[in-house]
Amino acid sequence: FRFKDSLAEDLQSADLVISHAGAGSCLETLEKGKPLIVVINDKLMDNHQLELARQLHRDGYVLYCNCSTLVETLQSMDLSALKPFPPGQPEKFASFLDKVFELQ
C-alpha cells in the first residue's frame, strides 16, 4: 500500500490481514475481528515488534512469522485456532485515572 489516511475500508473487506507488528495496526485489525498474520521486522530497535507479536500469539489472537517464513506460515496456518480479540473497555482506564488523580 501507499500511504493512506485510513485502512478501515480495506480492513472491513479483508478475509485475512498480513501486517507488520505495529501496535496500532495490530489492534485496529483485531478490533475489526479479522484474522491477522504479523510479520515482524527484527531489525528494528529493541525488537519491540517481536515482543508484541509473541504476546498476541501466546494469547491466541494472531499468527506471527518473519519475512523468510511467511510462505510457510501461509501454507500451514489454521485460522480457526485464533481466538476473537476482546472488546476494549476504556471506562476501566478512565476509572483508574480518576482514582490516581483522586477525582472520585
PDB file of N, CA and C in Angstrom:
ATOM      1  N   PHE A   1       0.837  -1.192   0.000  1.00  0.00           N
ATOM      2  CA  PHE A   1       0.000   0.000   0.000  1.00  0.00           C
ATOM      3  C   PHE A   1       0.873   1.243   0.000  1.00  0.00           C
ATOM      4  N   ARG A   2       0.424   2.225  -0.679  1.00  0.00           N
ATOM      5  CA  ARG A   2       0.981   3.554  -0.486  1.00  0.00           C
ATOM      6  C   ARG A   2       0.305   4.119   0.754  1.00  0.00           C
ATOM      7  N   PHE A   3       0.793   5.245   1.254  1.00  0.00           N
ATOM      8  CA  PHE A   3       0.207   5.839   2.455  1.00  0.00           C
ATOM      9  C   PHE A   3      -1.276   6.106   2.233  1.00  0.00           C
ATOM     10  N   LYS A   4      -2.063   5.789   3.247  1.00  0.00           N
ATOM     11  CA  LYS A   4      -3.497   6.074   3.256  1.00  0.00           C
ATOM     12  C   LYS A   4      -3.829   6.698   4.605  1.00  0.00           C
ATOM     13  N   ASP A   5      -4.770   7.610   4.603  1.00  0.00           N
ATOM     14  CA  ASP A   5      -5.210   8.200   5.871  1.00  0.00           C
ATOM     15  C   ASP A   5      -5.859   7.151   6.764  1.00  0.00           C
ATOM     16  N   SER A   6      -6.536   6.181   6.148  1.00  0.00           N
ATOM     17  CA  SER A   6      -7.231   5.160   6.916  1.00  0.00           C
ATOM     18  C   SER A   6      -7.271   3.855   6.132  1.00  0.00           C
ATOM     19  N   LEU A   7      -7.137   2.770   6.856  1.00  0.00           N
ATOM     20  CA  LEU A   7      -7.272   1.443   6.257  1.00  0.00           C
ATOM     21  C   LEU A   7      -8.596   0.790   6.619  1.00  0.00           C
ATOM     22  N   ALA A   8      -9.491   1.542   7.245  1.00  0.00           N
ATOM     23  CA  ALA A   8     -10.742   0.984   7.755  1.00  0.00           C
ATOM     24  C   ALA A   8     -11.537   0.266   6.665  1.00  0.00           C
ATOM     25  N   GLU A   9     -11.652   0.864   5.502  1.00  0.00           N
ATOM     26  CA  GLU A   9     -12.420   0.248   4.419  1.00  0.00           C
ATOM     27  C   GLU A   9     -11.741  -1.038   3.940  1.00  0.00           C
ATOM     28  N   ASP A  10     -10.423  -1.013   3.816  1.00  0.00           N
ATOM     29  CA  ASP A  10      -9.680  -2.203   3.405  1.00  0.00           C
ATOM     30  C   ASP A  10      -9.817  -3.315   4.443  1.00  0.00           C
ATOM     31  N   LEU A  11      -9.708  -2.961   5.708  1.00  0.00           N
ATOM     32  CA  LEU A  11      -9.850  -3.954   6.768  1.00  0.00           C
ATOM     33  C   LEU A  11     -11.240  -4.572   6.767  1.00  0.00           C
ATOM     34  N   GLN A  12     -12.244  -3.748   6.549  1.00  0.00           N
ATOM     35  CA  GLN A  12     -13.623  -4.234   6.570  1.00  0.00           C
ATOM     36  C   GLN A  12     -13.851  -5.312   5.515  1.00  0.00           C
ATOM     37  N   SER A  13     -13.233  -5.164   4.355  1.00  0.00           N
ATOM     38  CA  SER A  13     -13.472  -6.117   3.273  1.00  0.00           C
ATOM     39  C   SER A  13     -12.462  -7.272   3.245  1.00  0.00           C
ATOM     40  N   ALA A  14     -11.491  -7.265   4.138  1.00  0.00           N
ATOM     41  CA  ALA A  14     -10.436  -8.285   4.126  1.00  0.00           C
ATOM     42  C   ALA A  14     -10.901  -9.602   4.740  1.00  0.00           C
ATOM     43  N   ASP A  15     -10.408 -10.707   4.190  1.00  0.00           N
ATOM     44  CA  ASP A  15     -10.616 -12.026   4.785  1.00  0.00           C
ATOM     45  C   ASP A  15      -9.447 -12.416   5.672  1.00  0.00           C
ATOM     46  N   LEU A  16      -8.280 -11.833   5.394  1.00  0.00           N
ATOM     47  CA  LEU A  16      -7.063 -12.082   6.141  1.00  0.00           C
ATOM     48  C   LEU A  16      -6.200 -10.831   6.030  1.00  0.00           C
ATOM     49  N   VAL A  17      -5.568 -10.449   7.119  1.00  0.00           N
ATOM     50  CA  VAL A  17      -4.678  -9.292   7.103  1.00  0.00           C
ATOM     51  C   VAL A  17      -3.265  -9.767   7.437  1.00  0.00           C
ATOM     52  N   ILE A  18      -2.314  -9.323   6.631  1.00  0.00           N
ATOM     53  CA  ILE A  18      -0.895  -9.561   6.879  1.00  0.00           C
ATOM     54  C   ILE A  18      -0.292  -8.188   7.122  1.00  0.00           C
ATOM     55  N   SER A  19       0.303  -8.005   8.292  1.00  0.00           N
ATOM     56  CA  SER A  19       0.749  -6.677   8.709  1.00  0.00           C
ATOM     57  C   SER A  19       2.072  -6.750   9.446  1.00  0.00           C
ATOM     58  N   HIS A  20       2.704  -5.594   9.589  1.00  0.00           N
ATOM     59  CA  HIS A  20       3.842  -5.501  10.497  1.00  0.00           C
ATOM     60  C   HIS A  20       3.285  -5.543  11.917  1.00  0.00           C
ATOM     61  N   ALA A  21       4.133  -5.543  12.900  1.00  0.00           N
ATOM     62  CA  ALA A  21       3.678  -5.696  14.289  1.00  0.00           C
ATOM     63  C   ALA A  21       3.580  -4.368  15.013  1.00  0.00           C
ATOM     64  N   GLY A  22       3.210  -3.321  14.307  1.00  0.00           N
ATOM     65  CA  GLY A  22       2.944  -2.061  14.984  1.00  0.00           C
ATOM     66  C   GLY A  22       1.698  -2.204  15.840  1.00  0.00           C
ATOM     67  N   ALA A  23       1.722  -1.653  17.034  1.00  0.00           N
ATOM     68  CA  ALA A  23       0.597  -1.810  17.957  1.00  0.00           C
ATOM     69  C   ALA A  23      -0.704  -1.301  17.357  1.00  0.00           C
ATOM     70  N   GLY A  24      -0.673  -0.147  16.707  1.00  0.00           N
ATOM     71  CA  GLY A  24      -1.891   0.408  16.116  1.00  0.00           C
ATOM     72  C   GLY A  24      -2.454  -0.481  15.036  1.00  0.00           C
ATOM     73  N   SER A  25      -1.590  -0.980  14.171  1.00  0.00           N
ATOM     74  CA  SER A  25      -2.031  -1.864  13.083  1.00  0.00           C
ATOM     75  C   SER A  25      -2.640  -3.152  13.637  1.00  0.00           C
ATOM     76  N   CYS A  26      -1.970  -3.740  14.615  1.00  0.00           N
ATOM     77  CA  CYS A  26      -2.478  -4.978  15.213  1.00  0.00           C
ATOM     78  C   CYS A  26      -3.821  -4.762  15.883  1.00  0.00           C
ATOM     79  N   LEU A  27      -3.908  -3.749  16.725  1.00  0.00           N
ATOM     80  CA  LEU A  27      -5.152  -3.536  17.468  1.00  0.00           C
ATOM     81  C   LEU A  27      -6.310  -3.165  16.555  1.00  0.00           C
ATOM     82  N   GLU A  28      -6.053  -2.330  15.562  1.00  0.00           N
ATOM     83  CA  GLU A  28      -7.126  -1.951  14.645  1.00  0.00           C
ATOM     84  C   GLU A  28      -7.658  -3.179  13.902  1.00  0.00           C
ATOM     85  N   THR A  29      -6.772  -4.046  13.473  1.00  0.00           N
ATOM     86  CA  THR A  29      -7.177  -5.255  12.770  1.00  0.00           C
ATOM     87  C   THR A  29      -7.944  -6.198  13.684  1.00  0.00           C
ATOM     88  N   LEU A  30      -7.410  -6.432  14.876  1.00  0.00           N
ATOM     89  CA  LEU A  30      -8.054  -7.349  15.811  1.00  0.00           C
ATOM     90  C   LEU A  30      -9.414  -6.830  16.273  1.00  0.00           C
ATOM     91  N   GLU A  31      -9.534  -5.528  16.465  1.00  0.00           N
ATOM     92  CA  GLU A  31     -10.819  -4.956  16.870  1.00  0.00           C
ATOM     93  C   GLU A  31     -11.876  -5.106  15.785  1.00  0.00           C
ATOM     94  N   LYS A  32     -11.441  -5.222  14.527  1.00  0.00           N
ATOM     95  CA  LYS A  32     -12.380  -5.446  13.418  1.00  0.00           C
ATOM     96  C   LYS A  32     -12.730  -6.928  13.285  1.00  0.00           C
ATOM     97  N   GLY A  33     -12.107  -7.769  14.098  1.00  0.00           N
ATOM     98  CA  GLY A  33     -12.416  -9.198  14.078  1.00  0.00           C
ATOM     99  C   GLY A  33     -11.811  -9.945  12.911  1.00  0.00           C
ATOM    100  N   LYS A  34     -10.732  -9.420  12.353  1.00  0.00           N
ATOM    101  CA  LYS A  34     -10.096 -10.042  11.193  1.00  0.00           C
ATOM    102  C   LYS A  34      -8.932 -10.918  11.617  1.00  0.00           C
ATOM    103  N   PRO A  35      -8.757 -12.082  10.980  1.00  0.00           N
ATOM    104  CA  PRO A  35      -7.575 -12.895  11.282  1.00  0.00           C
ATOM    105  C   PRO A  35      -6.317 -12.157  10.843  1.00  0.00           C
ATOM    106  N   LEU A  36      -5.274 -12.294  11.635  1.00  0.00           N
ATOM    107  CA  LEU A  36      -4.073 -11.487  11.441  1.00  0.00           C
ATOM    108  C   LEU A  36      -2.815 -12.340  11.492  1.00  0.00           C
ATOM    109  N   ILE A  37      -1.978 -12.160  10.469  1.00  0.00           N
ATOM    110  CA  ILE A  37      -0.617 -12.693  10.493  1.00  0.00           C
ATOM    111  C   ILE A  37       0.312 -11.505  10.616  1.00  0.00           C
ATOM    112  N   VAL A  38       1.113 -11.509  11.652  1.00  0.00           N
ATOM    113  CA  VAL A  38       2.035 -10.424  11.916  1.00  0.00           C
ATOM    114  C   VAL A  38       3.417 -10.841  11.411  1.00  0.00           C
ATOM    115  N   VAL A  39       3.995 -10.003  10.561  1.00  0.00           N
ATOM    116  CA  VAL A  39       5.337 -10.244  10.041  1.00  0.00           C
ATOM    117  C   VAL A  39       6.265  -9.266  10.748  1.00  0.00           C
ATOM    118  N   ILE A  40       7.116  -9.808  11.591  1.00  0.00           N
ATOM    119  CA  ILE A  40       7.968  -8.938  12.400  1.00  0.00           C
ATOM    120  C   ILE A  40       9.170  -8.448  11.602  1.00  0.00           C
ATOM    121  N   ASN A  41       9.622  -7.283  11.977  1.00  0.00           N
ATOM    122  CA  ASN A  41      10.843  -6.704  11.420  1.00  0.00           C
ATOM    123  C   ASN A  41      11.881  -6.749  12.540  1.00  0.00           C
ATOM    124  N   ASP A  42      12.707  -7.764  12.540  1.00  0.00           N
ATOM    125  CA  ASP A  42      13.646  -7.945  13.644  1.00  0.00           C
ATOM    126  C   ASP A  42      14.852  -7.019  13.574  1.00  0.00           C
ATOM    127  N   LYS A  43      14.871  -6.131  12.599  1.00  0.00           N
ATOM    128  CA  LYS A  43      15.963  -5.159  12.508  1.00  0.00           C
ATOM    129  C   LYS A  43      15.629  -3.853  13.241  1.00  0.00           C
ATOM    130  N   LEU A  44      14.431  -3.743  13.751  1.00  0.00           N
ATOM    131  CA  LEU A  44      14.038  -2.525  14.461  1.00  0.00           C
ATOM    132  C   LEU A  44      14.683  -2.462  15.837  1.00  0.00           C
ATOM    133  N   MET A  45      14.837  -1.248  16.319  1.00  0.00           N
ATOM    134  CA  MET A  45      15.450  -1.003  17.618  1.00  0.00           C
ATOM    135  C   MET A  45      14.720  -1.771  18.719  1.00  0.00           C
ATOM    136  N   ASP A  46      15.458  -2.462  19.534  1.00  0.00           N
ATOM    137  CA  ASP A  46      14.956  -3.224  20.679  1.00  0.00           C
ATOM    138  C   ASP A  46      14.012  -4.356  20.287  1.00  0.00           C
ATOM    139  N   ASN A  47      13.789  -4.567  19.014  1.00  0.00           N
ATOM    140  CA  ASN A  47      12.948  -5.660  18.527  1.00  0.00           C
ATOM    141  C   ASN A  47      11.584  -5.681  19.227  1.00  0.00           C
ATOM    142  N   HIS A  48      11.015  -4.498  19.446  1.00  0.00           N
ATOM    143  CA  HIS A  48       9.744  -4.398  20.168  1.00  0.00           C
ATOM    144  C   HIS A  48       8.591  -5.054  19.420  1.00  0.00           C
ATOM    145  N   GLN A  49       8.672  -5.135  18.095  1.00  0.00           N
ATOM    146  CA  GLN A  49       7.593  -5.787  17.350  1.00  0.00           C
ATOM    147  C   GLN A  49       7.515  -7.270  17.703  1.00  0.00           C
ATOM    148  N   LEU A  50       8.653  -7.888  17.922  1.00  0.00           N
ATOM    149  CA  LEU A  50       8.661  -9.300  18.282  1.00  0.00           C
ATOM    150  C   LEU A  50       7.976  -9.519  19.623  1.00  0.00           C
ATOM    151  N   GLU A  51       8.219  -8.644  20.575  1.00  0.00           N
ATOM    152  CA  GLU A  51       7.580  -8.774  21.891  1.00  0.00           C
ATOM    153  C   GLU A  51       6.066  -8.741  21.772  1.00  0.00           C
ATOM    154  N   LEU A  52       5.546  -7.773  21.021  1.00  0.00           N
ATOM    155  CA  LEU A  52       4.097  -7.658  20.856  1.00  0.00           C
ATOM    156  C   LEU A  52       3.545  -8.863  20.108  1.00  0.00           C
ATOM    157  N   ALA A  53       4.194  -9.250  19.020  1.00  0.00           N
ATOM    158  CA  ALA A  53       3.722 -10.385  18.225  1.00  0.00           C
ATOM    159  C   ALA A  53       3.700 -11.665  19.059  1.00  0.00           C
ATOM    160  N   ARG A  54       4.745 -11.897  19.823  1.00  0.00           N
ATOM    161  CA  ARG A  54       4.795 -13.104  20.666  1.00  0.00           C
ATOM    162  C   ARG A  54       3.672 -13.124  21.696  1.00  0.00           C
ATOM    163  N   GLN A  55       3.438 -11.986  22.323  1.00  0.00           N
ATOM    164  CA  GLN A  55       2.395 -11.959  23.354  1.00  0.00           C
ATOM    165  C   GLN A  55       1.013 -12.166  22.745  1.00  0.00           C
ATOM    166  N   LEU A  56       0.736 -11.495  21.632  1.00  0.00           N
ATOM    167  CA  LEU A  56      -0.562 -11.684  20.979  1.00  0.00           C
ATOM    168  C   LEU A  56      -0.723 -13.123  20.495  1.00  0.00           C
ATOM    169  N   HIS A  57       0.371 -13.742  20.084  1.00  0.00           N
ATOM    170  CA  HIS A  57       0.337 -15.151  19.669  1.00  0.00           C
ATOM    171  C   HIS A  57       0.095 -16.056  20.875  1.00  0.00           C
ATOM    172  N   ARG A  58       0.823 -15.812  21.967  1.00  0.00           N
ATOM    173  CA  ARG A  58       0.621 -16.608  23.192  1.00  0.00           C
ATOM    174  C   ARG A  58      -0.823 -16.543  23.668  1.00  0.00           C
ATOM    175  N   ASP A  59      -1.418 -15.353  23.515  1.00  0.00           N
ATOM    176  CA  ASP A  59      -2.805 -15.176  23.942  1.00  0.00           C
ATOM    177  C   ASP A  59      -3.801 -15.757  22.946  1.00  0.00           C
ATOM    178  N   GLY A  60      -3.297 -16.230  21.795  1.00  0.00           N
ATOM    179  CA  GLY A  60      -4.159 -16.909  20.830  1.00  0.00           C
ATOM    180  C   GLY A  60      -4.834 -16.012  19.809  1.00  0.00           C
ATOM    181  N   TYR A  61      -4.381 -14.753  19.665  1.00  0.00           N
ATOM    182  CA  TYR A  61      -5.061 -13.807  18.783  1.00  0.00           C
ATOM    183  C   TYR A  61      -4.464 -13.689  17.384  1.00  0.00           C
ATOM    184  N   VAL A  62      -3.179 -14.009  17.212  1.00  0.00           N
ATOM    185  CA  VAL A  62      -2.522 -13.833  15.918  1.00  0.00           C
ATOM    186  C   VAL A  62      -1.579 -14.994  15.623  1.00  0.00           C
ATOM    187  N   LEU A  63      -1.216 -15.102  14.365  1.00  0.00           N
ATOM    188  CA  LEU A  63      -0.075 -15.909  13.960  1.00  0.00           C
ATOM    189  C   LEU A  63       1.047 -14.930  13.677  1.00  0.00           C
ATOM    190  N   TYR A  64       2.292 -15.349  13.866  1.00  0.00           N
ATOM    191  CA  TYR A  64       3.377 -14.433  13.532  1.00  0.00           C
ATOM    192  C   TYR A  64       4.525 -15.184  12.896  1.00  0.00           C
ATOM    193  N   CYS A  65       5.318 -14.441  12.139  1.00  0.00           N
ATOM    194  CA  CYS A  65       6.450 -15.003  11.424  1.00  0.00           C
ATOM    195  C   CYS A  65       7.392 -13.860  11.057  1.00  0.00           C
ATOM    196  N   ASN A  66       8.429 -14.181  10.299  1.00  0.00           N
ATOM    197  CA  ASN A  66       9.259 -13.131   9.720  1.00  0.00           C
ATOM    198  C   ASN A  66       9.158 -13.266   8.203  1.00  0.00           C
ATOM    199  N   CYS A  67       9.822 -12.407   7.476  1.00  0.00           N
ATOM    200  CA  CYS A  67       9.696 -12.426   6.010  1.00  0.00           C
ATOM    201  C   CYS A  67      10.081 -13.780   5.422  1.00  0.00           C
ATOM    202  N   SER A  68      11.110 -14.392   5.968  1.00  0.00           N
ATOM    203  CA  SER A  68      11.582 -15.648   5.383  1.00  0.00           C
ATOM    204  C   SER A  68      10.663 -16.830   5.683  1.00  0.00           C
ATOM    205  N   THR A  69       9.779 -16.723   6.664  1.00  0.00           N
ATOM    206  CA  THR A  69       8.877 -17.841   6.988  1.00  0.00           C
ATOM    207  C   THR A  69       7.411 -17.541   6.651  1.00  0.00           C
ATOM    208  N   LEU A  70       7.156 -16.433   5.956  1.00  0.00           N
ATOM    209  CA  LEU A  70       5.771 -16.067   5.638  1.00  0.00           C
ATOM    210  C   LEU A  70       5.086 -17.125   4.772  1.00  0.00           C
ATOM    211  N   VAL A  71       5.739 -17.596   3.730  1.00  0.00           N
ATOM    212  CA  VAL A  71       5.108 -18.583   2.844  1.00  0.00           C
ATOM    213  C   VAL A  71       4.769 -19.852   3.620  1.00  0.00           C
ATOM    214  N   GLU A  72       5.688 -20.309   4.430  1.00  0.00           N
ATOM    215  CA  GLU A  72       5.442 -21.497   5.256  1.00  0.00           C
ATOM    216  C   GLU A  72       4.262 -21.276   6.203  1.00  0.00           C
ATOM    217  N   THR A  73       4.201 -20.092   6.804  1.00  0.00           N
ATOM    218  CA  THR A  73       3.097 -19.768   7.711  1.00  0.00           C
ATOM    219  C   THR A  73       1.773 -19.786   6.967  1.00  0.00           C
ATOM    220  N   LEU A  74       1.732 -19.214   5.781  1.00  0.00           N
ATOM    221  CA  LEU A  74       0.502 -19.208   4.981  1.00  0.00           C
ATOM    222  C   LEU A  74       0.077 -20.629   4.609  1.00  0.00           C
ATOM    223  N   GLN A  75       1.031 -21.480   4.311  1.00  0.00           N
ATOM    224  CA  GLN A  75       0.709 -22.851   3.908  1.00  0.00           C
ATOM    225  C   GLN A  75       0.222 -23.711   5.071  1.00  0.00           C
ATOM    226  N   SER A  76       0.685 -23.423   6.276  1.00  0.00           N
ATOM    227  CA  SER A  76       0.347 -24.269   7.421  1.00  0.00           C
ATOM    228  C   SER A  76      -0.658 -23.635   8.386  1.00  0.00           C
ATOM    229  N   MET A  77      -1.127 -22.438   8.091  1.00  0.00           N
ATOM    230  CA  MET A  77      -1.967 -21.707   9.057  1.00  0.00           C
ATOM    231  C   MET A  77      -3.309 -22.400   9.293  1.00  0.00           C
ATOM    232  N   ASP A  78      -3.777 -22.281  10.516  1.00  0.00           N
ATOM    233  CA  ASP A  78      -5.111 -22.739  10.906  1.00  0.00           C
ATOM    234  C   ASP A  78      -5.796 -21.555  11.567  1.00  0.00           C
ATOM    235  N   LEU A  79      -6.490 -20.772  10.776  1.00  0.00           N
ATOM    236  CA  LEU A  79      -7.121 -19.552  11.295  1.00  0.00           C
ATOM    237  C   LEU A  79      -8.240 -19.853  12.285  1.00  0.00           C
ATOM    238  N   SER A  80      -8.792 -21.063  12.222  1.00  0.00           N
ATOM    239  CA  SER A  80      -9.876 -21.405  13.155  1.00  0.00           C
ATOM    240  C   SER A  80      -9.355 -21.532  14.585  1.00  0.00           C
ATOM    241  N   ALA A  81      -8.041 -21.656  14.746  1.00  0.00           N
ATOM    242  CA  ALA A  81      -7.460 -21.763  16.085  1.00  0.00           C
ATOM    243  C   ALA A  81      -7.324 -20.406  16.772  1.00  0.00           C
ATOM    244  N   LEU A  82      -7.486 -19.321  16.014  1.00  0.00           N
ATOM    245  CA  LEU A  82      -7.346 -17.980  16.599  1.00  0.00           C
ATOM    246  C   LEU A  82      -8.590 -17.617  17.401  1.00  0.00           C
ATOM    247  N   LYS A  83      -8.364 -16.970  18.536  1.00  0.00           N
ATOM    248  CA  LYS A  83      -9.459 -16.526  19.402  1.00  0.00           C
ATOM    249  C   LYS A  83      -9.891 -15.120  19.001  1.00  0.00           C
ATOM    250  N   PRO A  84     -11.174 -14.804  19.190  1.00  0.00           N
ATOM    251  CA  PRO A  84     -11.612 -13.417  18.952  1.00  0.00           C
ATOM    252  C   PRO A  84     -10.975 -12.484  19.987  1.00  0.00           C
ATOM    253  N   PHE A  85     -10.595 -11.320  19.531  1.00  0.00           N
ATOM    254  CA  PHE A  85      -9.997 -10.323  20.417  1.00  0.00           C
ATOM    255  C   PHE A  85     -11.104  -9.665  21.234  1.00  0.00           C
ATOM    256  N   PRO A  86     -10.937  -9.561  22.553  1.00  0.00           N
ATOM    257  CA  PRO A  86     -11.999  -8.971  23.378  1.00  0.00           C
ATOM    258  C   PRO A  86     -12.139  -7.472  23.119  1.00  0.00           C
ATOM    259  N   PRO A  87     -13.352  -6.967  23.226  1.00  0.00           N
ATOM    260  CA  PRO A  87     -13.547  -5.523  23.008  1.00  0.00           C
ATOM    261  C   PRO A  87     -12.842  -4.706  24.084  1.00  0.00           C
ATOM    262  N   GLY A  88     -12.438  -3.503  23.706  1.00  0.00           N
ATOM    263  CA  GLY A  88     -11.789  -2.604  24.659  1.00  0.00           C
ATOM    264  C   GLY A  88     -12.747  -2.171  25.758  1.00  0.00           C
ATOM    265  N   GLN A  89     -12.201  -1.760  26.871  1.00  0.00           N
ATOM    266  CA  GLN A  89     -13.001  -1.276  27.997  1.00  0.00           C
ATOM    267  C   GLN A  89     -12.412   0.041  28.487  1.00  0.00           C
ATOM    268  N   PRO A  90     -12.589   1.109  27.699  1.00  0.00           N
ATOM    269  CA  PRO A  90     -11.978   2.391  28.063  1.00  0.00           C
ATOM    270  C   PRO A  90     -12.463   2.934  29.397  1.00  0.00           C
ATOM    271  N   GLU A  91     -13.634   2.526  29.832  1.00  0.00           N
ATOM    272  CA  GLU A  91     -14.142   3.006  31.113  1.00  0.00           C
ATOM    273  C   GLU A  91     -13.273   2.537  32.276  1.00  0.00           C
ATOM    274  N   LYS A  92     -12.623   1.397  32.143  1.00  0.00           N
ATOM    275  CA  LYS A  92     -11.722   0.918  33.199  1.00  0.00           C
ATOM    276  C   LYS A  92     -10.505   1.825  33.319  1.00  0.00           C
ATOM    277  N   PHE A  93      -9.964   2.251  32.170  1.00  0.00           N
ATOM    278  CA  PHE A  93      -8.813   3.148  32.190  1.00  0.00           C
ATOM    279  C   PHE A  93      -9.220   4.501  32.770  1.00  0.00           C
ATOM    280  N   ALA A  94     -10.391   5.004  32.392  1.00  0.00           N
ATOM    281  CA  ALA A  94     -10.875   6.278  32.926  1.00  0.00           C
ATOM    282  C   ALA A  94     -11.053   6.182  34.437  1.00  0.00           C
ATOM    283  N   SER A  95     -11.595   5.075  34.905  1.00  0.00           N
ATOM    284  CA  SER A  95     -11.774   4.872  36.342  1.00  0.00           C
ATOM    285  C   SER A  95     -10.428   4.832  37.068  1.00  0.00           C
ATOM    286  N   PHE A  96      -9.444   4.165  36.469  1.00  0.00           N
ATOM    287  CA  PHE A  96      -8.100   4.115  37.027  1.00  0.00           C
ATOM    288  C   PHE A  96      -7.513   5.524  37.158  1.00  0.00           C
ATOM    289  N   LEU A  97      -7.643   6.321  36.092  1.00  0.00           N
ATOM    290  CA  LEU A  97      -7.123   7.693  36.139  1.00  0.00           C
ATOM    291  C   LEU A  97      -7.834   8.522  37.199  1.00  0.00           C
ATOM    292  N   ASP A  98      -9.149   8.340  37.318  1.00  0.00           N
ATOM    293  CA  ASP A  98      -9.899   9.057  38.348  1.00  0.00           C
ATOM    294  C   ASP A  98      -9.356   8.739  39.738  1.00  0.00           C
ATOM    295  N   LYS A  99      -9.039   7.478  39.980  1.00  0.00           N
ATOM    296  CA  LYS A  99      -8.513   7.078  41.287  1.00  0.00           C
ATOM    297  C   LYS A  99      -7.109   7.634  41.509  1.00  0.00           C
ATOM    298  N   VAL A 100      -6.261   7.543  40.491  1.00  0.00           N
ATOM    299  CA  VAL A 100      -4.885   8.037  40.605  1.00  0.00           C
ATOM    300  C   VAL A 100      -4.864   9.519  40.910  1.00  0.00           C
ATOM    301  N   PHE A 101      -5.714  10.272  40.222  1.00  0.00           N
ATOM    302  CA  PHE A 101      -5.720  11.729  40.395  1.00  0.00           C
ATOM    303  C   PHE A 101      -6.771  12.192  41.409  1.00  0.00           C
ATOM    304  N   GLU A 102      -7.336  11.223  42.132  1.00  0.00           N
ATOM    305  CA  GLU A 102      -8.306  11.498  43.211  1.00  0.00           C
ATOM    306  C   GLU A 102      -9.447  12.379  42.718  1.00  0.00           C
ATOM    307  N   LEU A 103     -10.017  12.004  41.592  1.00  0.00           N
ATOM    308  CA  LEU A 103     -11.137  12.760  41.036  1.00  0.00           C
ATOM    309  C   LEU A 103     -12.480  12.165  41.460  1.00  0.00           C
ATOM    310  N   GLN A 104     -12.444  11.061  42.182  1.00  0.00           N
ATOM    311  CA  GLN A 104     -13.700  10.457  42.646  1.00  0.00           C
ATOM    312  C   GLN A 104     -13.805  10.557  44.131  1.00  0.00           C
TER     313      GLN A 104
END
